[in-house]
Amino acid sequence: MTAQPSTNKKVTLEELADLCVRRGFFFQSGRIYGGLSGFYDYGPLGVELQRNILNSWWRWFVELRSDVYGLDGSIITHPRTWEASGHVESFIDFLVSCKKCGSEYRADALLEELGIRVTSLTAESLKRAIEDHGVRCPVCGGELSDPRPFNLMFTTTVGPRREQPLVAYLRPETAQLIFTNFKNIVFAMGATLPFGVAQYGKAFRNEISPRGFLFRLREFTQMEIEYFVNPRKLNSCPYFEEVKDLKVNLLTAEDQEEGRQETREITLGEALERGFITTAWHAYWIGESLRWLWSLGLDPRHLRVREHVKSELAHYAVQTFDIEYYFPFMGWKEIVGISNRSDYDLRRHQEYSGESLHIVDDGEKVVPHVIEPSFGLERVILAVLTEAYTTEGSRTYLRLKPEIAPFKVAVFPLVKRDGLDTKALEVYRILRAHFRAYYDDDGSIGRRYAKADEIGVPYCVTIDGQTLADNTVTVRFRDTREQVRVPLSSLVDTLRTFIEKGVTRAETSYTVSAGKEPEGR
Ligand code: GAP
């Protein structure tokens, strides 16, 4: 496979961001005061999309499984947590500043933006790359300082004591709350290996250079699973059969270290057999994560699985694979990280707390190893919106899967008179008891369809003269603009079936008759 999939449409970041702000998906936080870099607020449509994706994730990874429990840990927790986890010492990026104007940059991100590849992320190699390529300050051309470590955790103080406040941290990952609750969950739930704990919620990182709209934020949402396995059973995954034949686009660490950027198309079974992925449980969670991303409508050709090279590995990781999405405006970027964290975290918490964090498996005390699929919600949303953004001539629409679309249905009277508006309001009241719906009678029907398309409404229900005569309505499909006539008596059931099955084109088995929306609307 080539490094850049040719199938991905050429939407620009500006076009996407413009639609998101204009239509109420996202707003820059604190905009009325000039905005705060790295913080976004979810608007009315954004919260709907967010909830739908979170619900889908929860259903896929928790509700439909019997081996994963849920958790919702606190954002601020005991500060020792972050000493034990290694974040106080090691959660750093390298910062360079301009000696002339004082601008500050994350060294690796600056190099990447300039198209300079570094396969080793140490202070020395970043310094060497800056010197070798003569990199200067992009703002004023000044000389750059040597890279120096910068800890990404936000601090805060807890309690009223002003002289000796308790310094605490906003969590930089949700994961640690799962580790510190490991024993509680084992006792409360009678959990036995293997099992997982899933949690979603806010995480905070004082990123040196937030970038790419929703891509690199200082406050964002993680959806994480810590899956605990007996260290002797890392290769006995009872579900591996379900994913072993899935084909993935894999870029190994070795390939990258030898200068190759081409992915190999390979099944997860083969990737495990050839030792590219070292344990069956790790391969399983890569497959399962991909399957969920595909279910959201992401094209498999726009996703690749890239292994971290050694110097990129987080302080806790033995092996990590990122699932990257190809954004036409910024190339391949991580949206999910799937790490083998071994027993690093539980052992460190044992050491720092003095509590034993073992579990009994097969009559033997073990400290389990952990495979961790970690999703960034805003990055998944950015990928989903990029994938959905479609232009056809002058028409722009979001081809969102009905399951995750913010509004499922819009209700319009063809014209706002002759009793059509009264009937349309009646239909709207029926539908809104079942689906997220809105009513619109403002302006031409063409403009109302165009707006609904732009925010990804999969179905528009229109009330016309015939409705008053025979109690049928038209249902218009966003993607094809086809229209079908449906009796009002079966409208709720029909729409429910469409949404559940993800129907995006006319299928007469559900309807009375099908036709095309008239041209020149
Ligand atoms: N617990 C493991 C962990 O936190 P990570 O790779 O640092 O691993 C996991 O983060 C995911 O969180 C990433 O794949 C990404 O989707 C998301 N993420 C990380 N930093 C982010 C940021 N600054 N802005 C938005 N999302 C971020």
mmCIF file with all atom_site columns, C-alpha atoms and ligand atoms in Angstrom, residues 172-173 175 205 207 214-217 220 222 224 316 334-337 341 372 374-376 379, ligand 1:
data_model
loop_
_atom_site.group_PDB
_atom_site.id
_atom_site.type_symbol
_atom_site.label_atom_id
_atom_site.label_alt_id
_atom_site.label_comp_id
_atom_site.label_asym_id
_atom_site.label_entity_id
_atom_site.label_seq_id
_atom_site.pdbx_PDB_ins_code
_atom_site.Cartn_x
_atom_site.Cartn_y
_atom_site.Cartn_z
_atom_site.occupancy
_atom_site.B_iso_or_equiv
_atom_site.pdbx_formal_charge
_atom_site.auth_seq_id
_atom_site.auth_comp_id
_atom_site.auth_asym_id
_atom_site.auth_atom_id
_atom_site.pdbx_PDB_model_num
ATOM   1  C CA  . PRO A 1 172 ? -3.141  13.202 31.953 1.00 0.00 ? 172 PRO A CA  1
ATOM   2  C CA  . GLU A 1 173 ? -4.726  9.806  31.180 1.00 0.00 ? 173 GLU A CA  1
ATOM   3  C CA  . ALA A 1 175 ? -5.911  4.754  32.828 1.00 0.00 ? 175 ALA A CA  1
ATOM   4  C CA  . ARG A 1 205 ? -2.135  17.779 29.018 1.00 0.00 ? 205 ARG A CA  1
ATOM   5  C CA  . GLU A 1 207 ? 0.657   20.572 25.291 1.00 0.00 ? 207 GLU A CA  1
ATOM   6  C CA  . LEU A 1 214 ? -9.431  19.097 17.530 1.00 0.00 ? 214 LEU A CA  1
ATOM   7  C CA  . PHE A 1 215 ? -6.271  17.101 16.995 1.00 0.00 ? 215 PHE A CA  1
ATOM   8  C CA  . ARG A 1 216 ? -3.894  18.187 19.736 1.00 0.00 ? 216 ARG A CA  1
ATOM   9  C CA  . LEU A 1 217 ? -5.827  19.667 22.626 1.00 0.00 ? 217 LEU A CA  1
ATOM   10 C CA  . PHE A 1 220 ? -9.692  16.156 25.667 1.00 0.00 ? 220 PHE A CA  1
ATOM   11 C CA  . GLN A 1 222 ? -10.145 9.502  26.402 1.00 0.00 ? 222 GLN A CA  1
ATOM   12 C CA  . GLU A 1 224 ? -9.672  3.555  27.580 1.00 0.00 ? 224 GLU A CA  1
ATOM   13 C CA  . TYR A 1 316 ? 5.333   2.207  30.647 1.00 0.00 ? 316 TYR A CA  1
ATOM   14 C CA  . GLU A 1 334 ? -2.643  8.640  15.632 1.00 0.00 ? 334 GLU A CA  1
ATOM   15 C CA  . ILE A 1 335 ? -6.241  8.339  16.751 1.00 0.00 ? 335 ILE A CA  1
ATOM   16 C CA  . VAL A 1 336 ? -5.873  5.238  18.966 1.00 0.00 ? 336 VAL A CA  1
ATOM   17 C CA  . GLY A 1 337 ? -2.871  3.858  20.858 1.00 0.00 ? 337 GLY A CA  1
ATOM   18 C CA  . ARG A 1 341 ? 1.947   -2.084 29.432 1.00 0.00 ? 341 ARG A CA  1
ATOM   19 C CA  . GLU A 1 372 ? -4.517  -1.120 26.755 1.00 0.00 ? 372 GLU A CA  1
ATOM   20 C CA  . SER A 1 374 ? -6.717  3.945  24.356 1.00 0.00 ? 374 SER A CA  1
ATOM   21 C CA  . PHE A 1 375 ? -8.949  6.045  22.094 1.00 0.00 ? 375 PHE A CA  1
ATOM   22 C CA  . GLY A 1 376 ? -9.008  9.833  21.862 1.00 0.00 ? 376 GLY A CA  1
ATOM   23 C CA  . ARG A 1 379 ? -9.478  12.539 17.262 1.00 0.00 ? 379 ARG A CA  1
HETATM 24 N N1  . GAP B 2 .   ? -3.253  5.714  28.546 1.00 0.00 ? 1   GAP B N1  1
HETATM 25 C C1  . GAP B 2 .   ? -2.463  5.732  27.388 1.00 0.00 ? 1   GAP B C1  1
HETATM 26 C C2  . GAP B 2 .   ? -2.375  7.029  26.767 1.00 0.00 ? 1   GAP B C2  1
HETATM 27 O O1  . GAP B 2 .   ? -2.820  8.013  27.312 1.00 0.00 ? 1   GAP B O1  1
HETATM 28 P P1  . GAP B 2 .   ? -1.612  8.241  24.584 1.00 0.00 ? 1   GAP B P1  1
HETATM 29 O O2  . GAP B 2 .   ? -1.144  7.678  23.279 1.00 0.00 ? 1   GAP B O2  1
HETATM 30 O O3  . GAP B 2 .   ? -0.803  9.279  25.216 1.00 0.00 ? 1   GAP B O3  1
HETATM 31 O O4  . GAP B 2 .   ? -1.793  6.990  25.551 1.00 0.00 ? 1   GAP B O4  1
HETATM 32 C C3  . GAP B 2 .   ? -4.117  7.927  23.960 1.00 0.00 ? 1   GAP B C3  1
HETATM 33 O O5  . GAP B 2 .   ? -3.083  8.774  24.399 1.00 0.00 ? 1   GAP B O5  1
HETATM 34 C C4  . GAP B 2 .   ? -5.003  8.631  22.975 1.00 0.00 ? 1   GAP B C4  1
HETATM 35 O O6  . GAP B 2 .   ? -5.457  9.868  23.533 1.00 0.00 ? 1   GAP B O6  1
HETATM 36 C C5  . GAP B 2 .   ? -4.290  9.024  21.688 1.00 0.00 ? 1   GAP B C5  1
HETATM 37 O O7  . GAP B 2 .   ? -4.322  7.961  20.756 1.00 0.00 ? 1   GAP B O7  1
HETATM 38 C C6  . GAP B 2 .   ? -5.111  10.200 21.204 1.00 0.00 ? 1   GAP B C6  1
HETATM 39 O O8  . GAP B 2 .   ? -6.237  9.753  20.484 1.00 0.00 ? 1   GAP B O8  1
HETATM 40 C C7  . GAP B 2 .   ? -5.596  10.827 22.501 1.00 0.00 ? 1   GAP B C7  1
HETATM 41 N N2  . GAP B 2 .   ? -4.765  12.016 22.805 1.00 0.00 ? 1   GAP B N2  1
HETATM 42 C C8  . GAP B 2 .   ? -3.569  12.044 23.397 1.00 0.00 ? 1   GAP B C8  1
HETATM 43 N N3  . GAP B 2 .   ? -3.129  13.311 23.520 1.00 0.00 ? 1   GAP B N3  1
HETATM 44 C C9  . GAP B 2 .   ? -4.085  14.100 22.989 1.00 0.00 ? 1   GAP B C9  1
HETATM 45 C C10 . GAP B 2 .   ? -4.227  15.513 22.821 1.00 0.00 ? 1   GAP B C10 1
HETATM 46 N N4  . GAP B 2 .   ? -3.295  16.356 23.252 1.00 0.00 ? 1   GAP B N4  1
HETATM 47 N N5  . GAP B 2 .   ? -5.341  15.987 22.221 1.00 0.00 ? 1   GAP B N5  1
HETATM 48 C C11 . GAP B 2 .   ? -6.309  15.135 21.798 1.00 0.00 ? 1   GAP B C11 1
HETATM 49 N N6  . GAP B 2 .   ? -6.228  13.796 21.944 1.00 0.00 ? 1   GAP B N6  1
HETATM 50 C C12 . GAP B 2 .   ? -5.139  13.281 22.529 1.00 0.00 ? 1   GAP B C12 1
#
